[in-house]
């Protein structure tokens, strides 16, 4: 009897062991298929990167197109309709509303803060009844596809730290940008294209400059840095073969260079050497994929009509928005577009006319185009600046002319597609100065964006200089009210 019990237990243990072993082998096989580099056995690899390329949970979006409006558009002249400002035109901003709000050096010396209502008319649009200015008729027509967040707020009050905060999650430099974090966390969908691309355009208004620290990889491997496109004949510089060299010779040269670099890596162990090898290989693969994507001259007439004739002029906002759609459609994980010119401190009505004309048609066209192609549900489109504009006038106030200073306390950013819920989220007071319902901090905004991509913002970390960093630093919560 004891022998039978012993043999039975042995068999059960063996069955249990083999069962668990089969599950383990299956997991290994699945992991090797989903992440070919997982089992390379690099002893220098960070533990944080063990799950790079895998979402933490099922994503609602696969890709992001971020239409950043550099210089801070005036929410009070575009999206946040406040008739009280027009009724009290020229009257002093109540001290109880302003409170202890920090002011910039441009208005801190003003003895008066007269309220300035919008020069432009507003109408309600779509089933949500969203108020949109006459400046943006095309965006107004797609209002039912958009989630307007009226209550974004930030601590930064000047352009550089505010812009850096939105792009990297910190007001200081040398932190990875959002696109770099997504490249690090999710990898690329298309091995022939970068995971993170950057497009620049300049509007007709006063512009704040943009700089490479906004799309830097920071302390992540340099393979995650954004690839900046130019507006010239060759959108990606130094991609073409040198004169007199064909693709076969280029391949031989790269193979020899990789062999030399590999020897250097084995001697010194610097991981950036392997990154350089990867970048050379990426450039080689991009030579076949990029010309077709960046050639806008072959776009059908229907596309040109949708985006506007400027979409055929390289370097314009319209052309960059169309290019962003093409890159995203081909699997680029994060396309960052910067449009400069929104810094209207004086004569805002004149300056904002040109800016709005630059962006209105093509921004709305992007939503329509993605929707027609069945891509809007899996593409998160973001539109907005680094802070908002004041309800009081900077400088001299006239019926048809006024300026607005920086206002970080409450402003509007909108999103479309990618699993967000169309409608209006959040509410500001009747002066458009303070938030009265559902505030959304920049950290919350970032946490929500990562959530839509299937990432838990608290788990996407990288250890650097003895501590673990993340895009949301030590704050942020997902804004569930904007998720469909």
PDB file of C-alpha atoms in Angstrom, residues 50-291:
ATOM      1  CA  UNK A  50      12.829  43.489 -20.018  1.00  0.00           C
ATOM      2  CA  UNK A  51       9.305  44.101 -21.272  1.00  0.00           C
ATOM      3  CA  UNK A  52      10.087  46.744 -23.889  1.00  0.00           C
ATOM      4  CA  UNK A  53       7.772  46.239 -26.839  1.00  0.00           C
ATOM      5  CA  UNK A  54       4.881  44.923 -24.757  1.00  0.00           C
ATOM      6  CA  UNK A  55       1.969  47.002 -23.493  1.00  0.00           C
ATOM      7  CA  UNK A  56       0.950  46.554 -19.854  1.00  0.00           C
ATOM      8  CA  UNK A  57      -2.666  46.001 -20.930  1.00  0.00           C
ATOM      9  CA  UNK A  58      -4.780  46.111 -24.073  1.00  0.00           C
ATOM     10  CA  UNK A  59      -4.221  49.516 -25.705  1.00  0.00           C
ATOM     11  CA  UNK A  60      -6.982  51.698 -27.087  1.00  0.00           C
ATOM     12  CA  UNK A  61      -4.545  53.437 -29.457  1.00  0.00           C
ATOM     13  CA  UNK A  62      -1.539  52.203 -31.400  1.00  0.00           C
ATOM     14  CA  UNK A  63      -0.073  55.502 -32.542  1.00  0.00           C
ATOM     15  CA  UNK A  64      -0.066  59.210 -31.658  1.00  0.00           C
ATOM     16  CA  UNK A  65      -0.019  62.347 -33.804  1.00  0.00           C
ATOM     17  CA  UNK A  66       0.652  65.364 -31.570  1.00  0.00           C
ATOM     18  CA  UNK A  67      -0.107  68.707 -33.255  1.00  0.00           C
ATOM     19  CA  UNK A  68       1.678  71.025 -30.833  1.00  0.00           C
ATOM     20  CA  UNK A  69       0.740  74.703 -31.165  1.00  0.00           C
ATOM     21  CA  UNK A  70       3.912  76.380 -29.962  1.00  0.00           C
ATOM     22  CA  UNK A  71       3.524  79.776 -28.294  1.00  0.00           C
ATOM     23  CA  UNK A  72       0.172  79.141 -26.561  1.00  0.00           C
ATOM     24  CA  UNK A  73      -3.101  79.661 -28.469  1.00  0.00           C
ATOM     25  CA  UNK A  74      -5.732  81.792 -26.744  1.00  0.00           C
ATOM     26  CA  UNK A  75      -8.412  79.434 -25.457  1.00  0.00           C
ATOM     27  CA  UNK A  76     -10.658  82.456 -24.869  1.00  0.00           C
ATOM     28  CA  UNK A  77     -10.657  83.283 -28.588  1.00  0.00           C
ATOM     29  CA  UNK A  78     -10.916  79.692 -29.823  1.00  0.00           C
ATOM     30  CA  UNK A  79     -12.717  77.263 -27.492  1.00  0.00           C
ATOM     31  CA  UNK A  80     -13.651  78.613 -24.055  1.00  0.00           C
ATOM     32  CA  UNK A  81     -16.543  81.004 -24.719  1.00  0.00           C
ATOM     33  CA  UNK A  82     -16.976  83.612 -21.951  1.00  0.00           C
ATOM     34  CA  UNK A  83     -19.676  86.222 -22.732  1.00  0.00           C
ATOM     35  CA  UNK A  84     -19.076  87.752 -19.286  1.00  0.00           C
ATOM     36  CA  UNK A  85     -15.783  89.146 -20.570  1.00  0.00           C
ATOM     37  CA  UNK A  86     -17.584  90.989 -23.365  1.00  0.00           C
ATOM     38  CA  UNK A  87     -20.196  92.344 -20.939  1.00  0.00           C
ATOM     39  CA  UNK A  88     -17.441  93.616 -18.628  1.00  0.00           C
ATOM     40  CA  UNK A  89     -15.129  94.785 -21.434  1.00  0.00           C
ATOM     41  CA  UNK A  90     -12.551  97.205 -20.032  1.00  0.00           C
ATOM     42  CA  UNK A  91     -13.528  96.691 -16.387  1.00  0.00           C
ATOM     43  CA  UNK A  92     -10.919  95.644 -13.864  1.00  0.00           C
ATOM     44  CA  UNK A  93     -10.310  91.937 -13.246  1.00  0.00           C
ATOM     45  CA  UNK A  94     -11.647  91.338  -9.700  1.00  0.00           C
ATOM     46  CA  UNK A  95      -8.832  90.770  -7.229  1.00  0.00           C
ATOM     47  CA  UNK A  96     -10.771  87.843  -5.763  1.00  0.00           C
ATOM     48  CA  UNK A  97     -10.584  86.061  -9.127  1.00  0.00           C
ATOM     49  CA  UNK A  98      -6.894  86.652  -9.682  1.00  0.00           C
ATOM     50  CA  UNK A  99      -5.917  85.829  -6.116  1.00  0.00           C
ATOM     51  CA  UNK A 100      -2.191  85.256  -5.647  1.00  0.00           C
ATOM     52  CA  UNK A 101      -1.620  84.185  -9.240  1.00  0.00           C
ATOM     53  CA  UNK A 102       1.984  84.637 -10.297  1.00  0.00           C
ATOM     54  CA  UNK A 103       2.410  87.037 -13.249  1.00  0.00           C
ATOM     55  CA  UNK A 104       5.107  87.244 -15.887  1.00  0.00           C
ATOM     56  CA  UNK A 105       7.528  90.140 -16.041  1.00  0.00           C
ATOM     57  CA  UNK A 106       5.594  91.466 -19.021  1.00  0.00           C
ATOM     58  CA  UNK A 107       2.449  92.334 -17.038  1.00  0.00           C
ATOM     59  CA  UNK A 108       3.538  92.327 -13.388  1.00  0.00           C
ATOM     60  CA  UNK A 109       4.224  96.059 -13.648  1.00  0.00           C
ATOM     61  CA  UNK A 110       0.813  96.948 -15.037  1.00  0.00           C
ATOM     62  CA  UNK A 111      -1.262  99.171 -12.744  1.00  0.00           C
ATOM     63  CA  UNK A 112      -4.494  97.937 -14.333  1.00  0.00           C
ATOM     64  CA  UNK A 113      -5.793  94.587 -15.611  1.00  0.00           C
ATOM     65  CA  UNK A 114      -8.775  95.404 -17.868  1.00  0.00           C
ATOM     66  CA  UNK A 115     -10.905  92.462 -18.995  1.00  0.00           C
ATOM     67  CA  UNK A 116     -10.851  91.748 -22.738  1.00  0.00           C
ATOM     68  CA  UNK A 117     -13.698  89.854 -24.346  1.00  0.00           C
ATOM     69  CA  UNK A 118     -13.073  88.013 -27.572  1.00  0.00           C
ATOM     70  CA  UNK A 119     -13.293  90.004 -30.788  1.00  0.00           C
ATOM     71  CA  UNK A 120     -14.593  86.874 -32.526  1.00  0.00           C
ATOM     72  CA  UNK A 121     -18.054  85.299 -32.549  1.00  0.00           C
ATOM     73  CA  UNK A 122     -18.775  81.853 -31.103  1.00  0.00           C
ATOM     74  CA  UNK A 123     -21.389  79.266 -32.044  1.00  0.00           C
ATOM     75  CA  UNK A 124     -22.324  75.871 -30.641  1.00  0.00           C
ATOM     76  CA  UNK A 125     -21.553  72.837 -32.779  1.00  0.00           C
ATOM     77  CA  UNK A 126     -22.264  69.117 -32.820  1.00  0.00           C
ATOM     78  CA  UNK A 127     -24.319  67.027 -30.453  1.00  0.00           C
ATOM     79  CA  UNK A 128     -22.125  68.142 -27.551  1.00  0.00           C
ATOM     80  CA  UNK A 129     -23.026  71.765 -28.187  1.00  0.00           C
ATOM     81  CA  UNK A 130     -19.353  72.685 -28.038  1.00  0.00           C
ATOM     82  CA  UNK A 131     -18.687  76.394 -28.395  1.00  0.00           C
ATOM     83  CA  UNK A 132     -16.115  77.030 -31.129  1.00  0.00           C
ATOM     84  CA  UNK A 133     -14.933  80.366 -32.483  1.00  0.00           C
ATOM     85  CA  UNK A 134     -15.598  81.530 -36.029  1.00  0.00           C
ATOM     86  CA  UNK A 135     -11.813  81.342 -36.458  1.00  0.00           C
ATOM     87  CA  UNK A 136     -11.990  77.525 -36.700  1.00  0.00           C
ATOM     88  CA  UNK A 137     -14.977  76.594 -38.913  1.00  0.00           C
ATOM     89  CA  UNK A 138     -13.467  73.299 -40.098  1.00  0.00           C
ATOM     90  CA  UNK A 139     -12.567  72.086 -36.619  1.00  0.00           C
ATOM     91  CA  UNK A 140     -16.076  73.093 -35.556  1.00  0.00           C
ATOM     92  CA  UNK A 141     -17.476  70.776 -38.245  1.00  0.00           C
ATOM     93  CA  UNK A 142     -15.755  67.745 -36.683  1.00  0.00           C
ATOM     94  CA  UNK A 143     -16.572  68.742 -33.094  1.00  0.00           C
ATOM     95  CA  UNK A 144     -18.475  65.485 -32.507  1.00  0.00           C
ATOM     96  CA  UNK A 145     -15.208  63.556 -32.952  1.00  0.00           C
ATOM     97  CA  UNK A 146     -13.274  65.707 -30.472  1.00  0.00           C
ATOM     98  CA  UNK A 147     -12.797  65.661 -26.710  1.00  0.00           C
ATOM     99  CA  UNK A 148     -12.241  69.268 -25.590  1.00  0.00           C
ATOM    100  CA  UNK A 149     -10.437  69.390 -22.226  1.00  0.00           C
ATOM    101  CA  UNK A 150     -10.978  72.911 -20.921  1.00  0.00           C
ATOM    102  CA  UNK A 151      -9.161  72.517 -17.621  1.00  0.00           C
ATOM    103  CA  UNK A 152      -5.523  71.713 -18.366  1.00  0.00           C
ATOM    104  CA  UNK A 153      -3.212  73.510 -15.931  1.00  0.00           C
ATOM    105  CA  UNK A 154       0.504  73.761 -15.266  1.00  0.00           C
ATOM    106  CA  UNK A 155       2.931  75.502 -12.888  1.00  0.00           C
ATOM    107  CA  UNK A 156       5.216  76.876 -15.604  1.00  0.00           C
ATOM    108  CA  UNK A 157       4.507  80.452 -16.660  1.00  0.00           C
ATOM    109  CA  UNK A 158       7.245  81.025 -19.264  1.00  0.00           C
ATOM    110  CA  UNK A 159       7.601  79.335 -22.622  1.00  0.00           C
ATOM    111  CA  UNK A 160      10.778  77.318 -22.232  1.00  0.00           C
ATOM    112  CA  UNK A 161       9.914  75.492 -18.985  1.00  0.00           C
ATOM    113  CA  UNK A 162       6.245  75.122 -19.974  1.00  0.00           C
ATOM    114  CA  UNK A 163       7.065  73.697 -23.384  1.00  0.00           C
ATOM    115  CA  UNK A 164       9.734  71.409 -21.936  1.00  0.00           C
ATOM    116  CA  UNK A 165       7.273  70.239 -19.270  1.00  0.00           C
ATOM    117  CA  UNK A 166       4.652  69.249 -21.837  1.00  0.00           C
ATOM    118  CA  UNK A 167       7.153  67.391 -23.964  1.00  0.00           C
ATOM    119  CA  UNK A 168       9.295  65.684 -21.315  1.00  0.00           C
ATOM    120  CA  UNK A 169       7.346  65.736 -18.038  1.00  0.00           C
ATOM    121  CA  UNK A 170       9.900  68.050 -16.408  1.00  0.00           C
ATOM    122  CA  UNK A 171      10.615  71.775 -16.617  1.00  0.00           C
ATOM    123  CA  UNK A 172      14.370  71.197 -16.899  1.00  0.00           C
ATOM    124  CA  UNK A 173      16.271  69.600 -19.753  1.00  0.00           C
ATOM    125  CA  UNK A 174      17.918  66.201 -20.229  1.00  0.00           C
ATOM    126  CA  UNK A 175      14.753  64.179 -19.687  1.00  0.00           C
ATOM    127  CA  UNK A 176      13.415  61.838 -22.367  1.00  0.00           C
ATOM    128  CA  UNK A 177      10.581  63.282 -24.423  1.00  0.00           C
ATOM    129  CA  UNK A 178       7.198  61.597 -24.597  1.00  0.00           C
ATOM    130  CA  UNK A 179       7.999  60.121 -28.000  1.00  0.00           C
ATOM    131  CA  UNK A 180      11.247  58.673 -26.648  1.00  0.00           C
ATOM    132  CA  UNK A 181       9.421  57.078 -23.714  1.00  0.00           C
ATOM    133  CA  UNK A 182       6.947  55.456 -26.111  1.00  0.00           C
ATOM    134  CA  UNK A 183       9.761  54.266 -28.375  1.00  0.00           C
ATOM    135  CA  UNK A 184      11.507  52.770 -25.331  1.00  0.00           C
ATOM    136  CA  UNK A 185       8.348  51.224 -23.915  1.00  0.00           C
ATOM    137  CA  UNK A 186       6.630  49.948 -27.050  1.00  0.00           C
ATOM    138  CA  UNK A 187       9.255  49.870 -29.791  1.00  0.00           C
ATOM    139  CA  UNK A 188       8.451  50.345 -33.456  1.00  0.00           C
ATOM    140  CA  UNK A 189       5.657  48.880 -35.549  1.00  0.00           C
ATOM    141  CA  UNK A 190       7.709  49.221 -38.737  1.00  0.00           C
ATOM    142  CA  UNK A 191      11.341  48.119 -38.689  1.00  0.00           C
ATOM    143  CA  UNK A 192      12.030  50.271 -41.785  1.00  0.00           C
ATOM    144  CA  UNK A 193      10.994  53.507 -40.077  1.00  0.00           C
ATOM    145  CA  UNK A 194      11.844  55.252 -36.791  1.00  0.00           C
ATOM    146  CA  UNK A 195       9.404  54.950 -33.915  1.00  0.00           C
ATOM    147  CA  UNK A 196       9.524  58.719 -33.303  1.00  0.00           C
ATOM    148  CA  UNK A 197       9.504  61.460 -35.971  1.00  0.00           C
ATOM    149  CA  UNK A 198       9.491  65.270 -35.616  1.00  0.00           C
ATOM    150  CA  UNK A 199       8.095  67.847 -38.080  1.00  0.00           C
ATOM    151  CA  UNK A 200       8.492  71.642 -37.799  1.00  0.00           C
ATOM    152  CA  UNK A 201       6.502  74.510 -39.325  1.00  0.00           C
ATOM    153  CA  UNK A 202       6.338  78.247 -38.737  1.00  0.00           C
ATOM    154  CA  UNK A 203       3.181  80.321 -38.790  1.00  0.00           C
ATOM    155  CA  UNK A 204       2.529  83.972 -39.532  1.00  0.00           C
ATOM    156  CA  UNK A 205       2.484  85.184 -35.910  1.00  0.00           C
ATOM    157  CA  UNK A 206       5.184  85.799 -33.336  1.00  0.00           C
ATOM    158  CA  UNK A 207       6.965  82.536 -32.694  1.00  0.00           C
ATOM    159  CA  UNK A 208       8.809  80.942 -29.833  1.00  0.00           C
ATOM    160  CA  UNK A 209      11.619  78.745 -31.079  1.00  0.00           C
ATOM    161  CA  UNK A 210      11.800  74.992 -30.715  1.00  0.00           C
ATOM    162  CA  UNK A 211      14.969  73.082 -29.976  1.00  0.00           C
ATOM    163  CA  UNK A 212      16.265  69.535 -30.019  1.00  0.00           C
ATOM    164  CA  UNK A 213      15.966  69.030 -26.258  1.00  0.00           C
ATOM    165  CA  UNK A 214      12.199  68.753 -26.848  1.00  0.00           C
ATOM    166  CA  UNK A 215      12.631  65.501 -28.778  1.00  0.00           C
ATOM    167  CA  UNK A 216      15.741  64.255 -27.007  1.00  0.00           C
ATOM    168  CA  UNK A 217      16.193  60.717 -25.740  1.00  0.00           C
ATOM    169  CA  UNK A 218      17.654  62.121 -22.493  1.00  0.00           C
ATOM    170  CA  UNK A 219      19.214  59.287 -20.520  1.00  0.00           C
ATOM    171  CA  UNK A 220      17.616  56.582 -22.710  1.00  0.00           C
ATOM    172  CA  UNK A 221      19.595  54.977 -25.536  1.00  0.00           C
ATOM    173  CA  UNK A 222      20.007  57.414 -28.426  1.00  0.00           C
ATOM    174  CA  UNK A 223      18.090  55.056 -30.722  1.00  0.00           C
ATOM    175  CA  UNK A 224      14.962  56.492 -29.048  1.00  0.00           C
ATOM    176  CA  UNK A 225      15.684  60.101 -30.044  1.00  0.00           C
ATOM    177  CA  UNK A 226      13.189  61.756 -32.396  1.00  0.00           C
ATOM    178  CA  UNK A 227      14.206  61.898 -36.071  1.00  0.00           C
ATOM    179  CA  UNK A 228      13.776  65.486 -37.237  1.00  0.00           C
ATOM    180  CA  UNK A 229      12.562  66.055 -40.789  1.00  0.00           C
ATOM    181  CA  UNK A 230      13.607  69.096 -42.810  1.00  0.00           C
ATOM    182  CA  UNK A 231      11.427  71.087 -45.199  1.00  0.00           C
ATOM    183  CA  UNK A 232      13.946  70.873 -48.038  1.00  0.00           C
ATOM    184  CA  UNK A 233      14.341  68.537 -50.987  1.00  0.00           C
ATOM    185  CA  UNK A 234      15.610  65.761 -48.710  1.00  0.00           C
ATOM    186  CA  UNK A 235      13.305  65.553 -45.637  1.00  0.00           C
ATOM    187  CA  UNK A 236      15.739  63.271 -43.782  1.00  0.00           C
ATOM    188  CA  UNK A 237      19.268  64.631 -44.037  1.00  0.00           C
ATOM    189  CA  UNK A 238      22.216  62.411 -44.991  1.00  0.00           C
ATOM    190  CA  UNK A 239      19.919  59.532 -45.886  1.00  0.00           C
ATOM    191  CA  UNK A 240      20.873  59.266 -49.561  1.00  0.00           C
ATOM    192  CA  UNK A 241      23.990  57.467 -50.752  1.00  0.00           C
ATOM    193  CA  UNK A 242      27.031  59.627 -51.535  1.00  0.00           C
ATOM    194  CA  UNK A 243      27.717  60.337 -55.203  1.00  0.00           C
ATOM    195  CA  UNK A 244      29.243  57.332 -56.921  1.00  0.00           C
ATOM    196  CA  UNK A 245      27.983  54.783 -54.380  1.00  0.00           C
ATOM    197  CA  UNK A 246      25.157  52.360 -55.152  1.00  0.00           C
ATOM    198  CA  UNK A 247      23.105  50.251 -52.733  1.00  0.00           C
ATOM    199  CA  UNK A 248      25.341  47.176 -53.097  1.00  0.00           C
ATOM    200  CA  UNK A 249      28.453  49.175 -52.201  1.00  0.00           C
ATOM    201  CA  UNK A 250      26.573  50.838 -49.362  1.00  0.00           C
ATOM    202  CA  UNK A 251      25.638  47.401 -47.994  1.00  0.00           C
ATOM    203  CA  UNK A 252      29.268  46.240 -48.100  1.00  0.00           C
ATOM    204  CA  UNK A 253      30.431  49.423 -46.374  1.00  0.00           C
ATOM    205  CA  UNK A 254      27.839  49.062 -43.600  1.00  0.00           C
ATOM    206  CA  UNK A 255      28.745  45.399 -43.070  1.00  0.00           C
ATOM    207  CA  UNK A 256      32.414  46.291 -42.691  1.00  0.00           C
ATOM    208  CA  UNK A 257      31.590  49.236 -40.414  1.00  0.00           C
ATOM    209  CA  UNK A 258      29.392  47.007 -38.246  1.00  0.00           C
ATOM    210  CA  UNK A 259      32.245  44.493 -37.974  1.00  0.00           C
ATOM    211  CA  UNK A 260      34.639  47.214 -36.813  1.00  0.00           C
ATOM    212  CA  UNK A 261      32.104  48.649 -34.369  1.00  0.00           C
ATOM    213  CA  UNK A 262      31.360  45.207 -32.971  1.00  0.00           C
ATOM    214  CA  UNK A 263      35.045  44.719 -32.268  1.00  0.00           C
ATOM    215  CA  UNK A 264      35.167  48.078 -30.497  1.00  0.00           C
ATOM    216  CA  UNK A 265      32.081  47.156 -28.467  1.00  0.00           C
ATOM    217  CA  UNK A 266      33.621  43.852 -27.371  1.00  0.00           C
ATOM    218  CA  UNK A 267      36.719  45.752 -26.255  1.00  0.00           C
ATOM    219  CA  UNK A 268      35.089  48.665 -24.418  1.00  0.00           C
ATOM    220  CA  UNK A 269      31.497  47.518 -23.776  1.00  0.00           C
ATOM    221  CA  UNK A 270      29.910  50.906 -24.542  1.00  0.00           C
ATOM    222  CA  UNK A 271      26.220  50.248 -25.408  1.00  0.00           C
ATOM    223  CA  UNK A 272      26.140  53.417 -27.556  1.00  0.00           C
ATOM    224  CA  UNK A 273      28.350  51.601 -30.071  1.00  0.00           C
ATOM    225  CA  UNK A 274      25.574  49.066 -30.651  1.00  0.00           C
ATOM    226  CA  UNK A 275      23.126  51.946 -30.937  1.00  0.00           C
ATOM    227  CA  UNK A 276      25.222  53.464 -33.735  1.00  0.00           C
ATOM    228  CA  UNK A 277      25.163  50.136 -35.566  1.00  0.00           C
ATOM    229  CA  UNK A 278      21.373  50.077 -35.266  1.00  0.00           C
ATOM    230  CA  UNK A 279      21.107  53.657 -36.540  1.00  0.00           C
ATOM    231  CA  UNK A 280      23.216  52.923 -39.606  1.00  0.00           C
ATOM    232  CA  UNK A 281      21.025  49.933 -40.367  1.00  0.00           C
ATOM    233  CA  UNK A 282      17.860  51.979 -39.858  1.00  0.00           C
ATOM    234  CA  UNK A 283      19.125  54.629 -42.281  1.00  0.00           C
ATOM    235  CA  UNK A 284      19.815  51.924 -44.863  1.00  0.00           C
ATOM    236  CA  UNK A 285      16.291  50.502 -44.548  1.00  0.00           C
ATOM    237  CA  UNK A 286      14.761  53.996 -44.617  1.00  0.00           C
ATOM    238  CA  UNK A 287      16.299  54.595 -48.049  1.00  0.00           C
ATOM    239  CA  UNK A 288      13.666  52.373 -49.609  1.00  0.00           C
ATOM    240  CA  UNK A 289      10.685  53.324 -47.424  1.00  0.00           C
ATOM    241  CA  UNK A 290      11.068  57.094 -47.042  1.00  0.00           C
ATOM    242  CA  UNK A 291      10.962  58.431 -50.647  1.00  0.00           C
TER     243      UNK A 291
END
